[in-house]
Structure formats: structure tokens, C-alpha cells
mmCIF file with all atom_site columns, C-alpha atoms in Angstrom:
data_model
loop_
_atom_site.group_PDB
_atom_site.id
_atom_site.type_symbol
_atom_site.label_atom_id
_atom_site.label_alt_id
_atom_site.label_comp_id
_atom_site.label_asym_id
_atom_site.label_entity_id
_atom_site.label_seq_id
_atom_site.pdbx_PDB_ins_code
_atom_site.Cartn_x
_atom_site.Cartn_y
_atom_site.Cartn_z
_atom_site.occupancy
_atom_site.B_iso_or_equiv
_atom_site.pdbx_formal_charge
_atom_site.auth_seq_id
_atom_site.auth_comp_id
_atom_site.auth_asym_id
_atom_site.auth_atom_id
_atom_site.pdbx_PDB_model_num
ATOM 1   C CA . UNK A 1 1   ? -31.955 42.465 28.348 1.00 74.00 ? 1   UNK A CA 1
ATOM 2   C CA . UNK A 1 2   ? -29.095 44.840 29.350 1.00 83.00 ? 2   UNK A CA 1
ATOM 3   C CA . UNK A 1 3   ? -31.565 47.648 29.963 1.00 89.00 ? 3   UNK A CA 1
ATOM 4   C CA . UNK A 1 4   ? -33.549 45.443 32.370 1.00 92.00 ? 4   UNK A CA 1
ATOM 5   C CA . UNK A 1 5   ? -30.383 44.596 34.361 1.00 93.00 ? 5   UNK A CA 1
ATOM 6   C CA . UNK A 1 6   ? -29.455 48.270 34.529 1.00 93.00 ? 6   UNK A CA 1
ATOM 7   C CA . UNK A 1 7   ? -32.907 49.230 35.853 1.00 93.00 ? 7   UNK A CA 1
ATOM 8   C CA . UNK A 1 8   ? -32.767 46.469 38.492 1.00 93.00 ? 8   UNK A CA 1
ATOM 9   C CA . UNK A 1 9   ? -29.306 47.619 39.623 1.00 93.00 ? 9   UNK A CA 1
ATOM 10  C CA . UNK A 1 10  ? -30.411 51.262 39.826 1.00 93.00 ? 10  UNK A CA 1
ATOM 11  C CA . UNK A 1 11  ? -33.425 50.321 41.995 1.00 93.00 ? 11  UNK A CA 1
ATOM 12  C CA . UNK A 1 12  ? -31.223 48.241 44.324 1.00 93.00 ? 12  UNK A CA 1
ATOM 13  C CA . UNK A 1 13  ? -28.653 51.061 44.582 1.00 93.00 ? 13  UNK A CA 1
ATOM 14  C CA . UNK A 1 14  ? -31.309 53.654 45.458 1.00 93.00 ? 14  UNK A CA 1
ATOM 15  C CA . UNK A 1 15  ? -32.617 51.414 48.240 1.00 93.00 ? 15  UNK A CA 1
ATOM 16  C CA . UNK A 1 16  ? -29.262 50.556 49.845 1.00 94.00 ? 16  UNK A CA 1
ATOM 17  C CA . UNK A 1 17  ? -27.089 53.649 49.156 1.00 93.00 ? 17  UNK A CA 1
ATOM 18  C CA . UNK A 1 18  ? -28.372 55.903 52.020 1.00 92.00 ? 18  UNK A CA 1
ATOM 19  C CA . UNK A 1 19  ? -27.634 53.229 54.641 1.00 91.00 ? 19  UNK A CA 1
ATOM 20  C CA . UNK A 1 20  ? -24.133 52.569 53.264 1.00 92.00 ? 20  UNK A CA 1
ATOM 21  C CA . UNK A 1 21  ? -23.351 56.286 53.147 1.00 93.00 ? 21  UNK A CA 1
ATOM 22  C CA . UNK A 1 22  ? -24.397 56.633 56.791 1.00 92.00 ? 22  UNK A CA 1
ATOM 23  C CA . UNK A 1 23  ? -22.185 53.697 57.848 1.00 92.00 ? 23  UNK A CA 1
ATOM 24  C CA . UNK A 1 24  ? -19.126 54.856 55.894 1.00 92.00 ? 24  UNK A CA 1
ATOM 25  C CA . UNK A 1 25  ? -19.452 58.413 57.243 1.00 93.00 ? 25  UNK A CA 1
ATOM 26  C CA . UNK A 1 26  ? -19.340 57.245 60.872 1.00 93.00 ? 26  UNK A CA 1
ATOM 27  C CA . UNK A 1 27  ? -16.281 57.585 63.121 1.00 94.00 ? 27  UNK A CA 1
ATOM 28  C CA . UNK A 1 28  ? -16.458 53.894 63.994 1.00 94.00 ? 28  UNK A CA 1
ATOM 29  C CA . UNK A 1 29  ? -16.084 52.904 60.344 1.00 95.00 ? 29  UNK A CA 1
ATOM 30  C CA . UNK A 1 30  ? -13.061 55.201 59.910 1.00 96.00 ? 30  UNK A CA 1
ATOM 31  C CA . UNK A 1 31  ? -11.446 53.754 63.050 1.00 96.00 ? 31  UNK A CA 1
ATOM 32  C CA . UNK A 1 32  ? -12.112 50.219 61.815 1.00 96.00 ? 32  UNK A CA 1
ATOM 33  C CA . UNK A 1 33  ? -10.530 50.975 58.432 1.00 97.00 ? 33  UNK A CA 1
ATOM 34  C CA . UNK A 1 34  ? -7.454  52.597 60.055 1.00 97.00 ? 34  UNK A CA 1
ATOM 35  C CA . UNK A 1 35  ? -6.993  49.634 62.402 1.00 98.00 ? 35  UNK A CA 1
ATOM 36  C CA . UNK A 1 36  ? -7.461  47.231 59.506 1.00 98.00 ? 36  UNK A CA 1
ATOM 37  C CA . UNK A 1 37  ? -4.811  49.036 57.432 1.00 98.00 ? 37  UNK A CA 1
ATOM 38  C CA . UNK A 1 38  ? -2.316  48.987 60.339 1.00 98.00 ? 38  UNK A CA 1
ATOM 39  C CA . UNK A 1 39  ? -2.946  45.301 60.979 1.00 98.00 ? 39  UNK A CA 1
ATOM 40  C CA . UNK A 1 40  ? -2.539  44.435 57.291 1.00 98.00 ? 40  UNK A CA 1
ATOM 41  C CA . UNK A 1 41  ? 0.747   46.393 57.124 1.00 98.00 ? 41  UNK A CA 1
ATOM 42  C CA . UNK A 1 42  ? 2.085   44.661 60.255 1.00 98.00 ? 42  UNK A CA 1
ATOM 43  C CA . UNK A 1 43  ? 1.177   41.180 59.014 1.00 98.00 ? 43  UNK A CA 1
ATOM 44  C CA . UNK A 1 44  ? 2.659   41.896 55.568 1.00 96.00 ? 44  UNK A CA 1
ATOM 45  C CA . UNK A 1 45  ? 5.883   43.230 57.108 1.00 96.00 ? 45  UNK A CA 1
ATOM 46  C CA . UNK A 1 46  ? 6.255   40.212 59.383 1.00 97.00 ? 46  UNK A CA 1
ATOM 47  C CA . UNK A 1 47  ? 5.595   37.801 56.526 1.00 97.00 ? 47  UNK A CA 1
ATOM 48  C CA . UNK A 1 48  ? 8.170   39.536 54.295 1.00 95.00 ? 48  UNK A CA 1
ATOM 49  C CA . UNK A 1 49  ? 10.761  39.440 57.116 1.00 96.00 ? 49  UNK A CA 1
ATOM 50  C CA . UNK A 1 50  ? 10.169  35.736 57.777 1.00 97.00 ? 50  UNK A CA 1
ATOM 51  C CA . UNK A 1 51  ? 10.222  34.802 54.088 1.00 96.00 ? 51  UNK A CA 1
ATOM 52  C CA . UNK A 1 52  ? 13.412  36.854 53.524 1.00 96.00 ? 52  UNK A CA 1
ATOM 53  C CA . UNK A 1 53  ? 15.149  35.043 56.411 1.00 97.00 ? 53  UNK A CA 1
ATOM 54  C CA . UNK A 1 54  ? 14.006  31.655 55.104 1.00 97.00 ? 54  UNK A CA 1
ATOM 55  C CA . UNK A 1 55  ? 15.167  32.423 51.552 1.00 96.00 ? 55  UNK A CA 1
ATOM 56  C CA . UNK A 1 56  ? 18.542  33.685 52.793 1.00 95.00 ? 56  UNK A CA 1
ATOM 57  C CA . UNK A 1 57  ? 18.909  30.537 54.907 1.00 96.00 ? 57  UNK A CA 1
ATOM 58  C CA . UNK A 1 58  ? 18.721  28.523 51.677 1.00 96.00 ? 58  UNK A CA 1
ATOM 59  C CA . UNK A 1 59  ? 21.009  31.026 49.914 1.00 95.00 ? 59  UNK A CA 1
ATOM 60  C CA . UNK A 1 60  ? 18.219  32.247 47.639 1.00 95.00 ? 60  UNK A CA 1
ATOM 61  C CA . UNK A 1 61  ? 17.543  35.877 46.718 1.00 95.00 ? 61  UNK A CA 1
ATOM 62  C CA . UNK A 1 62  ? 14.624  37.623 48.366 1.00 95.00 ? 62  UNK A CA 1
ATOM 63  C CA . UNK A 1 63  ? 12.495  40.364 46.833 1.00 92.00 ? 63  UNK A CA 1
ATOM 64  C CA . UNK A 1 64  ? 14.632  43.011 48.543 1.00 92.00 ? 64  UNK A CA 1
ATOM 65  C CA . UNK A 1 65  ? 17.774  41.568 46.933 1.00 95.00 ? 65  UNK A CA 1
ATOM 66  C CA . UNK A 1 66  ? 16.160  41.608 43.503 1.00 96.00 ? 66  UNK A CA 1
ATOM 67  C CA . UNK A 1 67  ? 14.944  45.177 44.083 1.00 95.00 ? 67  UNK A CA 1
ATOM 68  C CA . UNK A 1 68  ? 18.492  46.317 44.943 1.00 96.00 ? 68  UNK A CA 1
ATOM 69  C CA . UNK A 1 69  ? 19.897  44.601 41.848 1.00 97.00 ? 69  UNK A CA 1
ATOM 70  C CA . UNK A 1 70  ? 17.251  46.206 39.646 1.00 97.00 ? 70  UNK A CA 1
ATOM 71  C CA . UNK A 1 71  ? 18.190  49.627 41.044 1.00 97.00 ? 71  UNK A CA 1
ATOM 72  C CA . UNK A 1 72  ? 21.877  48.960 40.369 1.00 97.00 ? 72  UNK A CA 1
ATOM 73  C CA . UNK A 1 73  ? 21.160  47.816 36.811 1.00 97.00 ? 73  UNK A CA 1
ATOM 74  C CA . UNK A 1 74  ? 19.005  50.904 36.215 1.00 97.00 ? 74  UNK A CA 1
ATOM 75  C CA . UNK A 1 75  ? 21.820  53.121 37.510 1.00 97.00 ? 75  UNK A CA 1
ATOM 76  C CA . UNK A 1 76  ? 24.364  51.418 35.251 1.00 97.00 ? 76  UNK A CA 1
ATOM 77  C CA . UNK A 1 77  ? 21.957  51.701 32.318 1.00 97.00 ? 77  UNK A CA 1
ATOM 78  C CA . UNK A 1 78  ? 21.599  55.469 32.891 1.00 97.00 ? 78  UNK A CA 1
ATOM 79  C CA . UNK A 1 79  ? 25.377  55.828 33.086 1.00 97.00 ? 79  UNK A CA 1
ATOM 80  C CA . UNK A 1 80  ? 25.930  53.848 29.870 1.00 96.00 ? 80  UNK A CA 1
ATOM 81  C CA . UNK A 1 81  ? 23.311  55.941 28.056 1.00 96.00 ? 81  UNK A CA 1
ATOM 82  C CA . UNK A 1 82  ? 25.047  59.101 29.225 1.00 95.00 ? 82  UNK A CA 1
ATOM 83  C CA . UNK A 1 83  ? 28.417  57.813 28.025 1.00 95.00 ? 83  UNK A CA 1
ATOM 84  C CA . UNK A 1 84  ? 26.910  56.741 24.693 1.00 95.00 ? 84  UNK A CA 1
ATOM 85  C CA . UNK A 1 85  ? 25.420  60.206 24.213 1.00 93.00 ? 85  UNK A CA 1
ATOM 86  C CA . UNK A 1 86  ? 28.795  61.754 25.039 1.00 92.00 ? 86  UNK A CA 1
ATOM 87  C CA . UNK A 1 87  ? 30.527  59.551 22.453 1.00 92.00 ? 87  UNK A CA 1
ATOM 88  C CA . UNK A 1 88  ? 27.952  60.496 19.814 1.00 90.00 ? 88  UNK A CA 1
ATOM 89  C CA . UNK A 1 89  ? 28.437  64.192 20.628 1.00 90.00 ? 89  UNK A CA 1
ATOM 90  C CA . UNK A 1 90  ? 32.217  63.871 20.277 1.00 88.00 ? 90  UNK A CA 1
ATOM 91  C CA . UNK A 1 91  ? 31.889  61.974 16.994 1.00 87.00 ? 91  UNK A CA 1
ATOM 92  C CA . UNK A 1 92  ? 29.416  64.538 15.666 1.00 86.00 ? 92  UNK A CA 1
ATOM 93  C CA . UNK A 1 93  ? 31.803  67.383 16.596 1.00 85.00 ? 93  UNK A CA 1
ATOM 94  C CA . UNK A 1 94  ? 34.677  65.876 14.559 1.00 79.00 ? 94  UNK A CA 1
ATOM 95  C CA . UNK A 1 95  ? 35.364  67.419 11.147 1.00 72.00 ? 95  UNK A CA 1
ATOM 96  C CA . UNK A 1 96  ? 33.740  65.730 8.159  1.00 63.00 ? 96  UNK A CA 1
ATOM 97  C CA . UNK A 1 97  ? 37.097  64.504 6.812  1.00 62.00 ? 97  UNK A CA 1
ATOM 98  C CA . UNK A 1 98  ? 39.135  62.986 9.596  1.00 55.00 ? 98  UNK A CA 1
ATOM 99  C CA . UNK A 1 99  ? 42.848  62.458 8.906  1.00 59.00 ? 99  UNK A CA 1
ATOM 100 C CA . UNK A 1 100 ? 44.069  58.942 8.338  1.00 63.00 ? 100 UNK A CA 1
ATOM 101 C CA . UNK A 1 101 ? 45.070  57.189 11.550 1.00 62.00 ? 101 UNK A CA 1
ATOM 102 C CA . UNK A 1 102 ? 48.765  57.418 12.323 1.00 60.00 ? 102 UNK A CA 1
ATOM 103 C CA . UNK A 1 103 ? 50.806  54.229 12.338 1.00 59.00 ? 103 UNK A CA 1
ATOM 104 C CA . UNK A 1 104 ? 53.528  53.372 14.830 1.00 57.00 ? 104 UNK A CA 1
ATOM 105 C CA . UNK A 1 105 ? 57.027  53.974 13.615 1.00 56.00 ? 105 UNK A CA 1
ATOM 106 C CA . UNK A 1 106 ? 59.020  50.959 12.521 1.00 58.00 ? 106 UNK A CA 1
ATOM 107 C CA . UNK A 1 107 ? 60.480  49.261 15.557 1.00 57.00 ? 107 UNK A CA 1
ATOM 108 C CA . UNK A 1 108 ? 62.440  46.085 16.016 1.00 58.00 ? 108 UNK A CA 1
ATOM 109 C CA . UNK A 1 109 ? 60.502  42.915 16.615 1.00 58.00 ? 109 UNK A CA 1
ATOM 110 C CA . UNK A 1 110 ? 60.128  42.047 20.280 1.00 57.00 ? 110 UNK A CA 1
ATOM 111 C CA . UNK A 1 111 ? 61.505  38.619 19.408 1.00 59.00 ? 111 UNK A CA 1
ATOM 112 C CA . UNK A 1 112 ? 64.677  40.021 17.817 1.00 57.00 ? 112 UNK A CA 1
ATOM 113 C CA . UNK A 1 113 ? 67.926  39.671 19.742 1.00 57.00 ? 113 UNK A CA 1
ATOM 114 C CA . UNK A 1 114 ? 68.975  43.049 21.192 1.00 55.00 ? 114 UNK A CA 1
ATOM 115 C CA . UNK A 1 115 ? 72.085  44.620 19.711 1.00 56.00 ? 115 UNK A CA 1
ATOM 116 C CA . UNK A 1 116 ? 75.057  44.855 22.016 1.00 54.00 ? 116 UNK A CA 1
ATOM 117 C CA . UNK A 1 117 ? 77.051  48.096 22.267 1.00 53.00 ? 117 UNK A CA 1
ATOM 118 C CA . UNK A 1 118 ? 80.575  47.744 20.987 1.00 57.00 ? 118 UNK A CA 1
ATOM 119 C CA . UNK A 1 119 ? 83.154  47.318 23.652 1.00 55.00 ? 119 UNK A CA 1
ATOM 120 C CA . UNK A 1 120 ? 80.707  46.493 26.459 1.00 53.00 ? 120 UNK A CA 1
ATOM 121 C CA . UNK A 1 121 ? 79.150  43.279 27.501 1.00 55.00 ? 121 UNK A CA 1
ATOM 122 C CA . UNK A 1 122 ? 76.921  44.657 30.254 1.00 54.00 ? 122 UNK A CA 1
ATOM 123 C CA . UNK A 1 123 ? 73.737  46.266 28.853 1.00 55.00 ? 123 UNK A CA 1
ATOM 124 C CA . UNK A 1 124 ? 72.101  45.521 25.517 1.00 55.00 ? 124 UNK A CA 1
ATOM 125 C CA . UNK A 1 125 ? 71.060  48.556 23.483 1.00 55.00 ? 125 UNK A CA 1
ATOM 126 C CA . UNK A 1 126 ? 67.343  48.411 22.722 1.00 56.00 ? 126 UNK A CA 1
ATOM 127 C CA . UNK A 1 127 ? 65.620  50.815 20.382 1.00 59.00 ? 127 UNK A CA 1
ATOM 128 C CA . UNK A 1 128 ? 62.563  52.408 21.993 1.00 58.00 ? 128 UNK A CA 1
ATOM 129 C CA . UNK A 1 129 ? 59.518  52.842 19.750 1.00 58.00 ? 129 UNK A CA 1
ATOM 130 C CA . UNK A 1 130 ? 58.041  56.310 19.383 1.00 61.00 ? 130 UNK A CA 1
ATOM 131 C CA . UNK A 1 131 ? 54.692  57.058 20.929 1.00 54.00 ? 131 UNK A CA 1
ATOM 132 C CA . UNK A 1 132 ? 52.233  57.852 18.172 1.00 56.00 ? 132 UNK A CA 1
ATOM 133 C CA . UNK A 1 133 ? 48.674  59.009 18.816 1.00 54.00 ? 133 UNK A CA 1
ATOM 134 C CA . UNK A 1 134 ? 46.118  57.135 16.748 1.00 56.00 ? 134 UNK A CA 1
ATOM 135 C CA . UNK A 1 135 ? 42.727  58.690 16.056 1.00 56.00 ? 135 UNK A CA 1
ATOM 136 C CA . UNK A 1 136 ? 39.805  56.509 17.190 1.00 56.00 ? 136 UNK A CA 1
ATOM 137 C CA . UNK A 1 137 ? 37.814  54.850 14.434 1.00 57.00 ? 137 UNK A CA 1
ATOM 138 C CA . UNK A 1 138 ? 34.450  56.366 13.564 1.00 55.00 ? 138 UNK A CA 1
ATOM 139 C CA . UNK A 1 139 ? 31.657  55.026 15.764 1.00 52.00 ? 139 UNK A CA 1
ATOM 140 C CA . UNK A 1 140 ? 28.674  53.668 13.895 1.00 51.00 ? 140 UNK A CA 1
ATOM 141 C CA . UNK A 1 141 ? 25.439  55.424 14.900 1.00 51.00 ? 141 UNK A CA 1
ATOM 142 C CA . UNK A 1 142 ? 23.307  52.672 16.356 1.00 52.00 ? 142 UNK A CA 1
ATOM 143 C CA . UNK A 1 143 ? 21.410  52.195 19.561 1.00 49.00 ? 143 UNK A CA 1
ATOM 144 C CA . UNK A 1 144 ? 22.977  50.197 22.335 1.00 47.00 ? 144 UNK A CA 1
#
């Protein structure tokens, strides 16, 4: 059955192909196709402009708005991946045995009443805590 269809198609193609080749090779056909492409592009552009204005009138996003947002999200995604790779490189470069994180020195509670200097009633004396650098915790290796 399939072989019979194939033979019928081949016979039809042999009969019609020379005429179609002659038409498609003509200058008139090329001009018609170029004009058709320009017309299609103009109609599509006008339709997109009108639909974008209508959607914006109703405060709805148009395709151009969505396209811009997708580009922004892709840019942010690339930046986050770059930062993630940088973090993994820094973590991998740390020595195998990291020192224990430092703890802030003992400081008075923020709720405690400040001590007053003897003999003065103007300024309370407040102990200032020391600045201690704390190593960041190890980052688990997982994909974001």
C-alpha cells in the first residue's frame, strides 16, 4: 500500500516539478515574495503596536514587557551563578581545618543601667565592646 502511494507521488512530482521550478525562478515570483514579506512584517508590527497600547491601557503587561523582565531575570541569574561560583572557590581555598569562630568579648547587657563616673553627674561611662572578626560558617556544596 505505501509503495503504491510513493509511486503515485513520484509520478505527480515528475509531471508538475518543471513548471513549478520555472515559476519560482522568475523575477516576478521573487518580487511577489519580497513584497509579501514586507507586507506581513508591516501588518505584524502594526498589530503588535496596537495590542501593546490596548494592554497598557488596561494596565496589563505586553509581550515586550515580559521580554524585558525575562532578560533582567536572566541577567540576575548569571550574576547569582557567578557569585555562587566565587563563594565555592573561596570555600575550597580555605585550609582543611578552619579555626573555631571567635566569640565577642564579654560586654555589659544593653539593658543594664550605665555606670556613672564618681564625682560627675553629666555623662554615664559605658563600656565599649571589642570588635572581633568571626569566620564565616562553612557553605554546604549544593546547587542553588
